[in-house]
């Protein structure tokens, strides 16, 4: 597809995600480090879990007059701030566009939703490739001009296919993976290569109806509300850190087919909202839970 | 409390709840039965489960000019309509006010919500008594002028206490029971005395977090939405037919205490809405699921 | 785009939408008419507005063994049922696929959402053409293989351009029009050609913030919830019958840009849900309000 | 009513609400002021409106080892921090329980909801009196053991009655007023005595359906969602800063009476949530909008 991306004014900022044991003065220490080096803070959100005594923070500042060269920020921050305060941190530059791979099977609704946002320029991301265990959605990939790689999966070939997929991801310098209704379970080995970097959409309000056929189970249980859940994938099926959830009402008049139809709208929005938060560097994982910054 | 009930114009109607195997012409048969006998229909809602081939209906009509004497309607309907069509049905008269018993423990929010509606005349119901396994809420019962009966429960005395409770309920001609955060599990024997007539509120979005301490479990799982579920009690814990559910958003900033606080508002509204639907005769149970008429 | 439509089993049914002054026996009369002529009813929903004394009904039945030839159903129904009961009615056959035209301007999110559903076979509809007052979205139309017609609008040429658009719509036998964030006001003359057949999405919770720049107005007013509204277009701006609405939470941290971003997800879902209801023949308009059948 | 308040561990903290022109280092300055004086921060939330260049902050700290005597904190903070940074600020001590007056008319649902929470000890507040222009709800006040003052209002006596009410409020050292479905418009004079200290509940999703009979207007417009809005009262009717809003679905089957019934549940929860936020000192008003801290 010829691009229809609207030009967005490009930022020149750095973002730090931090967590560490809570103690007095962390916030002041971090903000003064940035202020003293002429880093103009344009975003700051922090949270203290008083029960666990952990401090969480996301701060973003302009690099234009920042005294520390961009490629030295990590080193300086580690030495001057992070080591004394026992911080774990990640640093991102707005000048590096993340690279995402899409895994799909046969259902197109999440794929379309993501490619539409991509094409419209809603997200700052590159999508160099789509991987699928079926050929069904190749026409969609073609139409949007994205490489489509077919990896059929059987019990026998699963390990070698995943190995080939991982090589492909590395070759394309993929930073994170989005499972857009990919109907295969990734092996623990695969997931270990992308810790908290594989986003899945599950078509239920987790932890209710984990596993297969959640709409059938929801119909049988007679629930009055159905939901969808996006989460980071861990080796524990449908049990990774939840990023976003949403729900919609249903009733006795809804057949399973109706629930599936209503659910599609939930799934695609909940998945895309999770991807957006990930791209915004607003997600931090701790103890199998997410901190979602504003 | 001196009454503040606003006078509501009293209806003089009958209501039929019906379900039967689906076949052609049931709707026409029932409505013509009422029309021919000069019963002015003021409500009609029906649903056909096309998969299970079951017909569900709720119809309400004015008794004023109805040709069949009120105390004969059941007999005539059974003979002329229900038997040939293999119907199961229940008949209610608007002139009979249902009698409800409240079971509570220590938490007052659901109790207050129900007594407030009762006192304000929102519901057409009588509440002759409150039963509790603690004395904590006796002042509330006293203040609203309702008899409070204290039945402490231990492992040893549970059977005899339930027997005494059942006698009390029968003595007061109680039609249905509402567990307003009653923190005891009723025995299967007790429940059998009130099939689909004991309404409970569970403080989670069932089937997620059934059992004890659901807010703690929700916090640990890191969900982004919490819920509450009202359902009819069966011998299977937290697994009875769901009547109503609702949810509210939460986030990483919410402590367990916050979830409990937010959940109270859900619980009381979801329970009271279920009681309202029950009082309106708009609930029909089939295969452990509810049909909730409009 | 090469089609990815999944084959759906094609129904062979007729659907009647009816409204008329309420009186006894209408429901029985209509259902018996169908039953006696061997029409197997697969859907029935009815509503009586007791205040206005109007009866509304949607009924769908299988044509396979129906005694009346399909092209005579309207005549027979009018003579035998509708005329005596002063009914207004519309009859639809599942064998006639509705034809829809899309009007767009520069924003692609609603367009993408609709074309994705169309391509995926979610809807039983034909979309022969897209009309726009800007060329921005032509690449999207091209990619999905749909004709794109460019009609730039100025104050001076508006009447003649609308005339040309209407001719194009007639030439392509368009049944209804969807304004997918089309940023021009259609003239009353245009609308009269498609009464209750032009569906618009307004980016606010109507009647709040009618007119231009609703997100700016919502931000200024400091609302805590924003919404979107799909409605049939009438000659009265943003005041036509509401089909569907939905909302999402916002807060003081949301800039106008954030509201616009969050709103896009609402807009596309609310518009598509309205189109789906229209395609399902589940909408009936009376007194500038919609009856939305189940 | 005999108290059923559960004992809550009493905090000994101070809370500052601050807003000022944004500049570098404000956050560090404030947190260091507290840290250096041994104030253990237990809550901190801040927001910068980058468009308006305004800094907002709420910070709460323990007074136990705080170096500055409690009655000197304001003076020190004003001199050392607020004056140089052009701050506007308010300081609250957890040891001072706020005093609230309730204004009601005839509808009891919001009154019951508030008194239930008060009696249950959900809120840290004193409610010494209820004022009403009708005697209808006196039994409720009596039952909860709260003084009830009857001030009938006519066009002729409005000014003098409000004067008498204000005297009564001052005599009882009332800090803020809650209009729990009080069906009189307070004069601008009255409101000026309690700026951003009178909380109202309006029974619509403002700014839609401001003024009288919003449910009738919502029904006529055919909306698919109704709402309720709590806001601070200003001299401009229904146009004060919005604190909280919530909504619920409705449809063509809902009569005006149904909307009123459904709305009651919204109104009482939305009002009580606003009062809770106010009591928590989590509301800050600027430019007719609220900042609602987490």
Tab-separated table of C-alpha atoms in Angstrom, chain D residues 93-210:
chain	number	residue	atom	x	y	z
D	93	UNK	CA	-3.734	17.426	58.663
D	94	UNK	CA	-5.115	13.911	59.026
D	95	UNK	CA	-5.873	14.818	62.628
D	96	UNK	CA	-8.561	17.289	61.636
D	97	UNK	CA	-11.753	15.496	60.630
D	98	UNK	CA	-13.707	17.480	58.000
D	99	UNK	CA	-17.262	18.496	58.805
D	100	UNK	CA	-19.912	18.103	56.152
D	101	UNK	CA	-23.503	19.270	55.812
D	102	UNK	CA	-26.051	17.422	53.693
D	103	UNK	CA	-28.775	19.210	51.724
D	104	UNK	CA	-31.677	17.038	50.581
D	105	UNK	CA	-35.217	17.381	49.275
D	106	UNK	CA	-37.541	14.387	48.873
D	107	UNK	CA	-35.494	11.655	47.188
D	108	UNK	CA	-33.717	9.439	49.712
D	109	UNK	CA	-31.309	7.292	47.658
D	110	UNK	CA	-28.231	9.542	47.829
D	111	UNK	CA	-28.921	10.387	51.467
D	112	UNK	CA	-29.147	6.707	52.427
D	113	UNK	CA	-25.966	5.908	50.515
D	114	UNK	CA	-24.001	8.620	52.298
D	115	UNK	CA	-25.379	7.875	55.769
D	116	UNK	CA	-24.704	4.155	55.308
D	117	UNK	CA	-21.054	4.860	54.508
D	118	UNK	CA	-20.863	7.323	57.403
D	119	UNK	CA	-22.341	4.833	59.852
D	120	UNK	CA	-20.134	2.026	58.583
D	121	UNK	CA	-17.038	4.155	59.068
D	122	UNK	CA	-16.082	4.143	55.372
D	123	UNK	CA	-15.260	7.838	55.516
D	124	UNK	CA	-13.311	10.027	57.928
D	125	UNK	CA	-15.922	12.787	58.271
D	126	UNK	CA	-18.382	14.311	60.694
D	127	UNK	CA	-21.968	15.006	59.570
D	128	UNK	CA	-23.507	17.204	62.258
D	129	UNK	CA	-26.602	18.210	60.305
D	130	UNK	CA	-28.971	17.718	57.398
D	131	UNK	CA	-30.814	20.631	55.809
D	132	UNK	CA	-33.919	20.220	53.695
D	133	UNK	CA	-36.640	22.250	52.030
D	134	UNK	CA	-39.085	19.411	52.743
D	135	UNK	CA	-39.878	17.338	55.823
D	136	UNK	CA	-40.047	14.069	53.857
D	137	UNK	CA	-36.672	12.704	54.879
D	138	UNK	CA	-36.742	13.673	58.550
D	139	UNK	CA	-37.419	10.049	59.585
D	140	UNK	CA	-34.219	8.989	57.858
D	141	UNK	CA	-32.197	11.655	59.649
D	142	UNK	CA	-33.811	10.679	62.976
D	143	UNK	CA	-33.072	7.028	62.432
D	144	UNK	CA	-29.394	7.733	61.845
D	145	UNK	CA	-29.340	10.154	64.786
D	146	UNK	CA	-28.483	13.300	62.830
D	147	UNK	CA	-30.050	16.721	63.358
D	148	UNK	CA	-32.554	17.649	60.673
D	149	UNK	CA	-33.258	21.306	59.885
D	150	UNK	CA	-36.270	22.262	57.843
D	151	UNK	CA	-35.875	25.366	55.660
D	152	UNK	CA	-38.807	25.665	53.269
D	153	UNK	CA	-37.871	27.844	50.308
D	154	UNK	CA	-40.115	30.201	48.374
D	155	UNK	CA	-39.208	32.908	45.892
D	156	UNK	CA	-39.924	35.441	48.617
D	157	UNK	CA	-37.944	33.929	51.484
D	158	UNK	CA	-35.006	32.441	49.604
D	159	UNK	CA	-32.448	35.085	50.551
D	160	UNK	CA	-33.291	35.071	54.238
D	161	UNK	CA	-33.503	31.278	54.387
D	162	UNK	CA	-30.082	30.956	52.787
D	163	UNK	CA	-28.745	33.508	55.259
D	164	UNK	CA	-30.108	31.426	58.109
D	165	UNK	CA	-28.645	28.271	56.588
D	166	UNK	CA	-25.223	29.903	56.274
D	167	UNK	CA	-25.349	30.948	59.928
D	168	UNK	CA	-26.208	27.404	60.912
D	169	UNK	CA	-23.322	26.060	58.814
D	170	UNK	CA	-20.912	28.493	60.433
D	171	UNK	CA	-22.171	27.701	63.896
D	172	UNK	CA	-21.451	24.016	63.234
D	173	UNK	CA	-18.072	24.785	61.614
D	174	UNK	CA	-19.080	23.072	58.386
D	175	UNK	CA	-16.189	22.710	55.917
D	176	UNK	CA	-18.135	21.575	52.885
D	177	UNK	CA	-21.646	20.929	51.647
D	178	UNK	CA	-23.038	17.973	49.703
D	179	UNK	CA	-26.229	18.409	47.690
D	180	UNK	CA	-27.725	14.917	47.752
D	181	UNK	CA	-30.451	15.526	45.134
D	182	UNK	CA	-31.308	18.919	46.638
D	183	UNK	CA	-33.865	20.354	44.226
D	184	UNK	CA	-33.163	24.038	44.806
D	185	UNK	CA	-30.635	26.228	43.040
D	186	UNK	CA	-28.286	27.856	45.523
D	187	UNK	CA	-27.737	31.576	45.006
D	188	UNK	CA	-24.370	32.835	43.819
D	189	UNK	CA	-24.006	34.505	47.218
D	190	UNK	CA	-24.377	31.230	49.018
D	191	UNK	CA	-21.915	29.475	46.730
D	192	UNK	CA	-19.306	32.206	47.227
D	193	UNK	CA	-19.178	31.238	50.882
D	194	UNK	CA	-18.066	27.730	49.933
D	195	UNK	CA	-15.936	28.011	46.781
D	196	UNK	CA	-15.191	24.524	45.404
D	197	UNK	CA	-16.742	23.242	48.602
D	198	UNK	CA	-20.258	22.473	47.460
D	199	UNK	CA	-20.571	19.117	45.687
D	200	UNK	CA	-23.640	18.433	43.568
D	201	UNK	CA	-24.910	15.386	41.705
D	202	UNK	CA	-26.580	16.064	38.357
D	203	UNK	CA	-28.658	13.266	36.909
D	204	UNK	CA	-27.220	13.364	33.404
D	205	UNK	CA	-23.979	12.939	31.547
D	206	UNK	CA	-23.044	16.643	31.542
D	207	UNK	CA	-22.875	18.762	29.479
D	208	UNK	CA	-25.721	16.806	27.871
D	209	UNK	CA	-29.115	17.521	29.440
D	210	UNK	CA	-28.156	20.273	31.857
